[in-house]
Amino acid sequence: MLPPLPTPNAAVLKRLQTTPLAYWQHVGDPLPDLLGTLFAHDNSLALLTVVQHEAEQGHGLCQQFLETAPTATAWVDPRYSDAIRAWQNVCADNPLLIRLAWLAGITPVLLAQPRWNGFWFDDPSGFIELITQLDELLRSSSLPTAQQLQQLRLLLAILRRDGQVCITQNPPNGCGLAQADLATLIVLISEDLPRCLHSLGLVLSANAQQGLRYWLWGLGQALQLEPALLAKNADESLAFRHLLIQPANSGAANKVHAWLRILAQADPLPAAERRVFALTRSLISQQDAISLRLPGDALGGLWRKANRWVVETSRPITPRAATAGLQRKTLSLWR
């Protein structure tokens, strides 16, 4: 089970609590939304291809989108380069552990947030595409390319467009996938991904954990989150988590179970569904596990023991290594 988070800094928490709610619920990157309305595609890569073609034909908005990408200054600032490199080294050595923590530990909690579970539609392909794109970015040992960021921005616009009907039925919720929601995503990764990795037996150094925060700071800048909503240190990140992350919504249990069954379908070994549910239960808080009706299973402890052995014997988790021996039996998911 996850180790508890420390108490957030009171001064930072008070400053954030005084921020008007409307400040958190607008979209800071409206151009992709406009393009998503002009070109009605449901796939972000197809939409990006159309935008690139239209830009070549002289379409002004498409040219503006491609030529004026937001600058992620945190990724190029030399003060943060050593910490970001430390995090990228972790990614290079342990891509499978990061995938397990992200897909089975972070995504269920994200999906259980009230303002996020509304984006699990009858056809959840858009949400799955978002999680897949983020998985690729998180596990990469290099910085995201301009095209990857453009595709992510367009995908968020598509999800906002498709979810607009749900949002307008309850106007107090504001715009979907706005500042508050993207800040929720970023702070959840920042604070819970290291704890999930710890539960899997991989303890990040302080430098690598700070590098993850700086990397996410740059991602927030690339998605045009306002500076006041981006945590630059541990105190701010904990305060944001305290404000933004709510206990798992029990009404989202069926959607979380559907997500975990999708993960289990990718595992060819027997009892895949049982093991996926056990893994998730071992990576989230006990309160969230109860709210999401995750069954208790002794396999959860086996996940932690197996992965701790891999880390202690200094065998980095790589896609190639994950196909042999003990790792074949315990870490076969989503190779």
mmCIF file of N, CA and C in Angstrom, residues 123-229:
data_model
loop_
_atom_site.group_PDB
_atom_site.id
_atom_site.type_symbol
_atom_site.label_atom_id
_atom_site.label_comp_id
_atom_site.label_asym_id
_atom_site.label_seq_id
_atom_site.Cartn_x
_atom_site.Cartn_y
_atom_site.Cartn_z
ATOM 1 N N ASP A 123 -17.983 4.897 -25.809
ATOM 2 C CA ASP A 123 -16.793 4.456 -26.549
ATOM 3 C C ASP A 123 -15.593 5.142 -25.897
ATOM 4 N N PRO A 124 -14.838 4.432 -25.052
ATOM 5 C CA PRO A 124 -13.763 5.087 -24.291
ATOM 6 C C PRO A 124 -12.461 5.241 -25.054
ATOM 7 N N SER A 125 -12.508 5.122 -26.385
ATOM 8 C CA SER A 125 -11.267 5.145 -27.162
ATOM 9 C C SER A 125 -10.506 6.455 -26.998
ATOM 10 N N GLY A 126 -11.216 7.580 -26.830
ATOM 11 C CA GLY A 126 -10.525 8.864 -26.653
ATOM 12 C C GLY A 126 -9.753 8.905 -25.355
ATOM 13 N N PHE A 127 -10.383 8.459 -24.266
ATOM 14 C CA PHE A 127 -9.696 8.426 -22.978
ATOM 15 C C PHE A 127 -8.498 7.475 -23.036
ATOM 16 N N ILE A 128 -8.679 6.322 -23.667
ATOM 17 C CA ILE A 128 -7.585 5.355 -23.773
ATOM 18 C C ILE A 128 -6.441 5.942 -24.592
ATOM 19 N N GLU A 129 -6.768 6.681 -25.654
ATOM 20 C CA GLU A 129 -5.718 7.318 -26.463
ATOM 21 C C GLU A 129 -4.949 8.340 -25.636
ATOM 22 N N LEU A 130 -5.645 9.096 -24.789
ATOM 23 C CA LEU A 130 -4.975 10.069 -23.927
ATOM 24 C C LEU A 130 -4.011 9.369 -22.984
ATOM 25 N N ILE A 131 -4.459 8.301 -22.331
ATOM 26 C CA ILE A 131 -3.605 7.576 -21.396
ATOM 27 C C ILE A 131 -2.404 6.980 -22.128
ATOM 28 N N THR A 132 -2.625 6.490 -23.348
ATOM 29 C CA THR A 132 -1.537 5.906 -24.132
ATOM 30 C C THR A 132 -0.505 6.954 -24.513
ATOM 31 N N GLN A 133 -0.966 8.127 -24.934
ATOM 32 C CA GLN A 133 -0.024 9.191 -25.285
ATOM 33 C C GLN A 133 0.791 9.634 -24.068
ATOM 34 N N LEU A 134 0.127 9.787 -22.940
ATOM 35 C CA LEU A 134 0.843 10.183 -21.729
ATOM 36 C C LEU A 134 1.826 9.101 -21.295
ATOM 37 N N ASP A 135 1.445 7.846 -21.482
ATOM 38 C CA ASP A 135 2.355 6.742 -21.153
ATOM 39 C C ASP A 135 3.632 6.832 -21.971
ATOM 40 N N GLU A 136 3.481 7.129 -23.250
ATOM 41 C CA GLU A 136 4.655 7.250 -24.122
ATOM 42 C C GLU A 136 5.550 8.403 -23.690
ATOM 43 N N LEU A 137 4.939 9.530 -23.311
ATOM 44 C CA LEU A 137 5.726 10.684 -22.878
ATOM 45 C C LEU A 137 6.422 10.406 -21.556
ATOM 46 N N LEU A 138 5.699 9.804 -20.610
ATOM 47 C CA LEU A 138 6.251 9.570 -19.277
ATOM 48 C C LEU A 138 7.444 8.629 -19.298
ATOM 49 N N ARG A 139 7.397 7.592 -20.132
ATOM 50 C CA ARG A 139 8.427 6.562 -20.113
ATOM 51 C C ARG A 139 9.619 6.883 -20.993
ATOM 52 N N SER A 140 9.537 7.984 -21.731
ATOM 53 C CA SER A 140 10.616 8.320 -22.660
ATOM 54 C C SER A 140 11.816 8.885 -21.918
ATOM 55 N N SER A 141 12.998 8.497 -22.358
ATOM 56 C CA SER A 141 14.227 9.029 -21.762
ATOM 57 C C SER A 141 14.685 10.305 -22.464
ATOM 58 N N SER A 142 13.848 10.840 -23.348
ATOM 59 C CA SER A 142 14.145 12.115 -24.009
ATOM 60 C C SER A 142 12.927 13.017 -23.888
ATOM 61 N N LEU A 143 13.121 14.292 -24.136
ATOM 62 C CA LEU A 143 12.024 15.248 -24.020
ATOM 63 C C LEU A 143 11.020 15.055 -25.157
ATOM 64 N N PRO A 144 9.749 15.387 -24.934
ATOM 65 C CA PRO A 144 8.742 15.238 -25.989
ATOM 66 C C PRO A 144 9.075 16.093 -27.206
ATOM 67 N N THR A 145 8.720 15.586 -28.373
ATOM 68 C CA THR A 145 8.910 16.345 -29.606
ATOM 69 C C THR A 145 7.749 17.323 -29.786
ATOM 70 N N ALA A 146 7.948 18.287 -30.685
ATOM 71 C CA ALA A 146 6.886 19.259 -30.968
ATOM 72 C C ALA A 146 5.631 18.554 -31.492
ATOM 73 N N GLN A 147 5.805 17.534 -32.331
ATOM 74 C CA GLN A 147 4.642 16.842 -32.890
ATOM 75 C C GLN A 147 3.889 16.079 -31.804
ATOM 76 N N GLN A 148 4.584 15.467 -30.857
ATOM 77 C CA GLN A 148 3.908 14.764 -29.766
ATOM 78 C C GLN A 148 3.058 15.729 -28.939
ATOM 79 N N LEU A 149 3.598 16.915 -28.676
ATOM 80 C CA LEU A 149 2.847 17.897 -27.895
ATOM 81 C C LEU A 149 1.663 18.443 -28.678
ATOM 82 N N GLN A 150 1.849 18.660 -29.976
ATOM 83 C CA GLN A 150 0.735 19.123 -30.807
ATOM 84 C C GLN A 150 -0.395 18.098 -30.816
ATOM 85 N N GLN A 151 -0.035 16.823 -30.939
ATOM 86 C CA GLN A 151 -1.049 15.778 -30.962
ATOM 87 C C GLN A 151 -1.775 15.700 -29.615
ATOM 88 N N LEU A 152 -1.043 15.863 -28.507
ATOM 89 C CA LEU A 152 -1.662 15.830 -27.181
ATOM 90 C C LEU A 152 -2.622 16.994 -27.001
ATOM 91 N N ARG A 153 -2.234 18.189 -27.437
ATOM 92 C CA ARG A 153 -3.108 19.358 -27.314
ATOM 93 C C ARG A 153 -4.392 19.174 -28.127
ATOM 94 N N LEU A 154 -4.271 18.603 -29.330
ATOM 95 C CA LEU A 154 -5.455 18.367 -30.156
ATOM 96 C C LEU A 154 -6.345 17.293 -29.544
ATOM 97 N N LEU A 155 -5.748 16.282 -28.939
ATOM 98 C CA LEU A 155 -6.551 15.233 -28.317
ATOM 99 C C LEU A 155 -7.358 15.793 -27.146
ATOM 100 N N LEU A 156 -6.743 16.641 -26.329
ATOM 101 C CA LEU A 156 -7.475 17.273 -25.230
ATOM 102 C C LEU A 156 -8.645 18.096 -25.770
ATOM 103 N N ALA A 157 -8.430 18.776 -26.905
ATOM 104 C CA ALA A 157 -9.509 19.550 -27.525
ATOM 105 C C ALA A 157 -10.644 18.640 -27.994
ATOM 106 N N ILE A 158 -10.305 17.482 -28.569
ATOM 107 C CA ILE A 158 -11.325 16.538 -29.027
ATOM 108 C C ILE A 158 -12.144 16.032 -27.843
ATOM 109 N N LEU A 159 -11.473 15.699 -26.748
ATOM 110 C CA LEU A 159 -12.185 15.216 -25.563
ATOM 111 C C LEU A 159 -13.084 16.300 -24.983
ATOM 112 N N ARG A 160 -12.600 17.537 -24.971
ATOM 113 C CA ARG A 160 -13.447 18.641 -24.481
ATOM 114 C C ARG A 160 -14.677 18.804 -25.364
ATOM 115 N N ARG A 161 -14.459 18.732 -26.671
ATOM 116 C CA ARG A 161 -15.579 18.887 -27.609
ATOM 117 C C ARG A 161 -16.607 17.772 -27.422
ATOM 118 N N ASP A 162 -16.141 16.535 -27.323
ATOM 119 C CA ASP A 162 -17.066 15.407 -27.199
ATOM 120 C C ASP A 162 -17.748 15.380 -25.844
ATOM 121 N N GLY A 163 -17.106 15.957 -24.835
ATOM 122 C CA GLY A 163 -17.687 15.956 -23.503
ATOM 123 C C GLY A 163 -18.497 17.186 -23.186
ATOM 124 N N GLN A 164 -18.655 18.074 -24.139
ATOM 125 C CA GLN A 164 -19.335 19.342 -23.877
ATOM 126 C C GLN A 164 -20.786 19.137 -23.473
ATOM 127 N N VAL A 165 -21.443 18.134 -24.042
ATOM 128 C CA VAL A 165 -22.848 17.874 -23.704
ATOM 129 C C VAL A 165 -22.976 17.526 -22.233
ATOM 130 N N CYS A 166 -22.063 16.688 -21.746
ATOM 131 C CA CYS A 166 -22.113 16.293 -20.333
ATOM 132 C C CYS A 166 -21.860 17.497 -19.433
ATOM 133 N N ILE A 167 -20.923 18.345 -19.825
ATOM 134 C CA ILE A 167 -20.568 19.479 -18.974
ATOM 135 C C ILE A 167 -21.702 20.491 -18.923
ATOM 136 N N THR A 168 -22.346 20.759 -20.071
ATOM 137 C CA THR A 168 -23.381 21.788 -20.102
ATOM 138 C C THR A 168 -24.616 21.374 -19.322
ATOM 139 N N GLN A 169 -24.784 20.094 -19.058
ATOM 140 C CA GLN A 169 -25.911 19.660 -18.258
ATOM 141 C C GLN A 169 -25.736 20.051 -16.788
ATOM 142 N N ASN A 170 -24.524 20.409 -16.418
ATOM 143 C CA ASN A 170 -24.257 20.789 -15.035
ATOM 144 C C ASN A 170 -23.320 21.994 -15.045
ATOM 145 N N PRO A 171 -23.818 23.181 -15.389
ATOM 146 C CA PRO A 171 -22.977 24.358 -15.596
ATOM 147 C C PRO A 171 -22.013 24.701 -14.456
ATOM 148 N N PRO A 172 -22.338 24.458 -13.168
ATOM 149 C CA PRO A 172 -21.379 24.814 -12.116
ATOM 150 C C PRO A 172 -20.037 24.102 -12.241
ATOM 151 N N ASN A 173 -20.000 22.993 -12.991
ATOM 152 C CA ASN A 173 -18.735 22.289 -13.147
ATOM 153 C C ASN A 173 -17.772 23.019 -14.074
ATOM 154 N N GLY A 174 -18.250 24.008 -14.812
ATOM 155 C CA GLY A 174 -17.380 24.750 -15.706
ATOM 156 C C GLY A 174 -16.969 23.932 -16.922
ATOM 157 N N CYS A 175 -15.950 24.383 -17.603
ATOM 158 C CA CYS A 175 -15.470 23.734 -18.824
ATOM 159 C C CYS A 175 -14.675 22.476 -18.484
ATOM 160 N N GLY A 176 -14.904 21.409 -19.244
ATOM 161 C CA GLY A 176 -14.188 20.168 -19.016
ATOM 162 C C GLY A 176 -12.742 20.237 -19.462
ATOM 163 N N LEU A 177 -11.867 19.487 -18.773
ATOM 164 C CA LEU A 177 -10.434 19.438 -19.070
ATOM 165 C C LEU A 177 -9.832 20.836 -19.146
ATOM 166 N N ALA A 178 -10.234 21.674 -18.205
ATOM 167 C CA ALA A 178 -9.718 23.038 -18.143
ATOM 168 C C ALA A 178 -8.506 23.081 -17.222
ATOM 169 N N GLN A 179 -8.175 24.276 -16.743
ATOM 170 C CA GLN A 179 -6.977 24.458 -15.924
ATOM 171 C C GLN A 179 -6.972 23.533 -14.709
ATOM 172 N N ALA A 180 -8.093 23.472 -13.994
ATOM 173 C CA ALA A 180 -8.146 22.662 -12.784
ATOM 174 C C ALA A 180 -7.900 21.193 -13.087
ATOM 175 N N ASP A 181 -8.445 20.700 -14.190
ATOM 176 C CA ASP A 181 -8.357 19.279 -14.497
ATOM 177 C C ASP A 181 -6.943 18.885 -14.940
ATOM 178 N N LEU A 182 -6.320 19.722 -15.758
ATOM 179 C CA LEU A 182 -4.957 19.422 -16.178
ATOM 180 C C LEU A 182 -3.984 19.567 -15.006
ATOM 181 N N ALA A 183 -4.239 20.535 -14.125
ATOM 182 C CA ALA A 183 -3.419 20.653 -12.924
ATOM 183 C C ALA A 183 -3.589 19.420 -12.040
ATOM 184 N N THR A 184 -4.804 18.886 -11.980
ATOM 185 C CA THR A 184 -5.054 17.652 -11.230
ATOM 186 C C THR A 184 -4.235 16.506 -11.794
ATOM 187 N N LEU A 185 -4.236 16.366 -13.104
ATOM 188 C CA LEU A 185 -3.457 15.312 -13.761
ATOM 189 C C LEU A 185 -1.979 15.443 -13.422
ATOM 190 N N ILE A 186 -1.442 16.646 -13.539
ATOM 191 C CA ILE A 186 -0.010 16.857 -13.350
ATOM 192 C C ILE A 186 0.406 16.617 -11.907
ATOM 193 N N VAL A 187 -0.374 17.129 -10.953
ATOM 194 C CA VAL A 187 0.020 16.973 -9.544
ATOM 195 C C VAL A 187 -0.173 15.532 -9.092
ATOM 196 N N LEU A 188 -1.139 14.822 -9.665
ATOM 197 C CA LEU A 188 -1.321 13.420 -9.312
ATOM 198 C C LEU A 188 -0.120 12.593 -9.753
ATOM 199 N N ILE A 189 0.385 12.854 -10.956
ATOM 200 C CA ILE A 189 1.587 12.160 -11.411
ATOM 201 C C ILE A 189 2.777 12.548 -10.538
ATOM 202 N N SER A 190 2.899 13.827 -10.241
ATOM 203 C CA SER A 190 4.045 14.330 -9.495
ATOM 204 C C SER A 190 4.186 13.672 -8.135
ATOM 205 N N GLU A 191 3.081 13.547 -7.408
ATOM 206 C CA GLU A 191 3.158 13.062 -6.031
ATOM 207 C C GLU A 191 2.877 11.572 -5.893
ATOM 208 N N ASP A 192 2.065 11.000 -6.771
ATOM 209 C CA ASP A 192 1.686 9.598 -6.599
ATOM 210 C C ASP A 192 2.525 8.630 -7.418
ATOM 211 N N LEU A 193 3.094 9.086 -8.534
ATOM 212 C CA LEU A 193 3.936 8.177 -9.309
ATOM 213 C C LEU A 193 5.148 7.714 -8.506
ATOM 214 N N PRO A 194 5.891 8.610 -7.817
ATOM 215 C CA PRO A 194 7.009 8.117 -6.990
ATOM 216 C C PRO A 194 6.558 7.149 -5.904
ATOM 217 N N ARG A 195 5.376 7.384 -5.322
ATOM 218 C CA ARG A 195 4.897 6.482 -4.275
ATOM 219 C C ARG A 195 4.486 5.130 -4.852
ATOM 220 N N CYS A 196 3.901 5.133 -6.043
ATOM 221 C CA CYS A 196 3.579 3.857 -6.691
ATOM 222 C C CYS A 196 4.853 3.083 -7.034
ATOM 223 N N LEU A 197 5.855 3.798 -7.533
ATOM 224 C CA LEU A 197 7.127 3.134 -7.833
ATOM 225 C C LEU A 197 7.757 2.583 -6.555
ATOM 226 N N HIS A 198 7.608 3.316 -5.450
ATOM 227 C CA HIS A 198 8.111 2.834 -4.160
ATOM 228 C C HIS A 198 7.412 1.532 -3.777
ATOM 229 N N SER A 199 6.102 1.450 -4.007
ATOM 230 C CA SER A 199 5.361 0.221 -3.708
ATOM 231 C C SER A 199 5.804 -0.933 -4.596
ATOM 232 N N LEU A 200 6.316 -0.621 -5.780
ATOM 233 C CA LEU A 200 6.830 -1.651 -6.684
ATOM 234 C C LEU A 200 8.293 -1.979 -6.416
ATOM 235 N N GLY A 201 8.890 -1.311 -5.428
ATOM 236 C CA GLY A 201 10.259 -1.616 -5.048
ATOM 237 C C GLY A 201 11.297 -0.668 -5.587
ATOM 238 N N LEU A 202 10.898 0.377 -6.315
ATOM 239 C CA LEU A 202 11.848 1.336 -6.881
ATOM 240 C C LEU A 202 11.730 2.656 -6.131
ATOM 241 N N VAL A 203 12.742 3.018 -5.376
ATOM 242 C CA VAL A 203 12.737 4.251 -4.592
ATOM 243 C C VAL A 203 13.507 5.312 -5.364
ATOM 244 N N LEU A 204 12.836 6.392 -5.726
ATOM 245 C CA LEU A 204 13.487 7.469 -6.464
ATOM 246 C C LEU A 204 14.367 8.292 -5.540
ATOM 247 N N SER A 205 15.490 8.724 -6.060
ATOM 248 C CA SER A 205 16.316 9.668 -5.316
ATOM 249 C C SER A 205 15.610 11.015 -5.256
ATOM 250 N N ALA A 206 16.028 11.844 -4.294
ATOM 251 C CA ALA A 206 15.428 13.176 -4.184
ATOM 252 C C ALA A 206 15.637 13.962 -5.470
ATOM 253 N N ASN A 207 16.797 13.793 -6.103
ATOM 254 C CA ASN A 207 17.092 14.515 -7.338
ATOM 255 C C ASN A 207 16.188 14.049 -8.477
ATOM 256 N N ALA A 208 15.965 12.739 -8.569
ATOM 257 C CA ALA A 208 15.101 12.216 -9.627
ATOM 258 C C ALA A 208 13.651 12.636 -9.410
ATOM 259 N N GLN A 209 13.208 12.650 -8.147
ATOM 260 C CA GLN A 209 11.827 13.059 -7.879
ATOM 261 C C GLN A 209 11.633 14.531 -8.206
ATOM 262 N N GLN A 210 12.622 15.359 -7.880
ATOM 263 C CA GLN A 210 12.531 16.763 -8.247
ATOM 264 C C GLN A 210 12.602 16.924 -9.768
ATOM 265 N N GLY A 211 13.381 16.063 -10.419
ATOM 266 C CA GLY A 211 13.440 16.086 -11.878
ATOM 267 C C GLY A 211 12.095 15.773 -12.506
ATOM 268 N N LEU A 212 11.357 14.839 -11.896
ATOM 269 C CA LEU A 212 10.005 14.547 -12.372
ATOM 270 C C LEU A 212 9.121 15.786 -12.237
ATOM 271 N N ARG A 213 9.232 16.502 -11.119
ATOM 272 C CA ARG A 213 8.428 17.726 -10.939
ATOM 273 C C ARG A 213 8.787 18.761 -11.996
ATOM 274 N N TYR A 214 10.078 18.924 -12.263
ATOM 275 C CA TYR A 214 10.479 19.895 -13.285
ATOM 276 C C TYR A 214 9.987 19.464 -14.666
ATOM 277 N N TRP A 215 10.049 18.155 -14.930
ATOM 278 C CA TRP A 215 9.565 17.649 -16.221
ATOM 279 C C TRP A 215 8.075 17.940 -16.370
ATOM 280 N N LEU A 216 7.319 17.721 -15.305
ATOM 281 C CA LEU A 216 5.884 18.001 -15.344
ATOM 282 C C LEU A 216 5.610 19.503 -15.404
ATOM 283 N N TRP A 217 6.457 20.285 -14.786
ATOM 284 C CA TRP A 217 6.355 21.739 -14.892
ATOM 285 C C TRP A 217 6.447 22.142 -16.365
ATOM 286 N N GLY A 218 7.418 21.570 -17.089
ATOM 287 C CA GLY A 218 7.543 21.853 -18.512
ATOM 288 C C GLY A 218 6.341 21.374 -19.302
ATOM 289 N N LEU A 219 5.787 20.199 -18.940
ATOM 290 C CA LEU A 219 4.603 19.711 -19.634
ATOM 291 C C LEU A 219 3.432 20.668 -19.417
ATOM 292 N N GLY A 220 3.274 21.160 -18.188
ATOM 293 C CA GLY A 220 2.212 22.133 -17.929
ATOM 294 C C GLY A 220 2.387 23.398 -18.737
ATOM 295 N N GLN A 221 3.631 23.856 -18.876
ATOM 296 C CA GLN A 221 3.884 25.033 -19.705
ATOM 297 C C GLN A 221 3.521 24.754 -21.163
ATOM 298 N N ALA A 222 3.843 23.540 -21.643
ATOM 299 C CA ALA A 222 3.534 23.187 -23.030
ATOM 300 C C ALA A 222 2.031 23.119 -23.267
ATOM 301 N N LEU A 223 1.264 22.807 -22.222
ATOM 302 C CA LEU A 223 -0.197 22.776 -22.330
ATOM 303 C C LEU A 223 -0.819 24.109 -21.961
ATOM 304 N N GLN A 224 0.016 25.118 -21.750
ATOM 305 C CA GLN A 224 -0.395 26.500 -21.474
ATOM 306 C C GLN A 224 -1.185 26.634 -20.173
ATOM 307 N N LEU A 225 -0.806 25.875 -19.158
ATOM 308 C CA LEU A 225 -1.344 26.147 -17.834
ATOM 309 C C LEU A 225 -0.703 27.423 -17.305
ATOM 310 N N GLU A 226 -1.471 28.196 -16.585
ATOM 311 C CA GLU A 226 -0.945 29.451 -16.066
ATOM 312 C C GLU A 226 0.079 29.190 -14.974
ATOM 313 N N PRO A 227 1.100 30.038 -14.879
ATOM 314 C CA PRO A 227 2.197 29.800 -13.930
ATOM 315 C C PRO A 227 1.740 29.579 -12.491
ATOM 316 N N ALA A 228 0.686 30.264 -12.072
ATOM 317 C CA ALA A 228 0.230 30.127 -10.693
ATOM 318 C C ALA A 228 -0.314 28.735 -10.397
ATOM 319 N N LEU A 229 -0.612 27.944 -11.421
ATOM 320 C CA LEU A 229 -1.173 26.613 -11.230
ATOM 321 C C LEU A 229 -0.133 25.513 -11.365
#
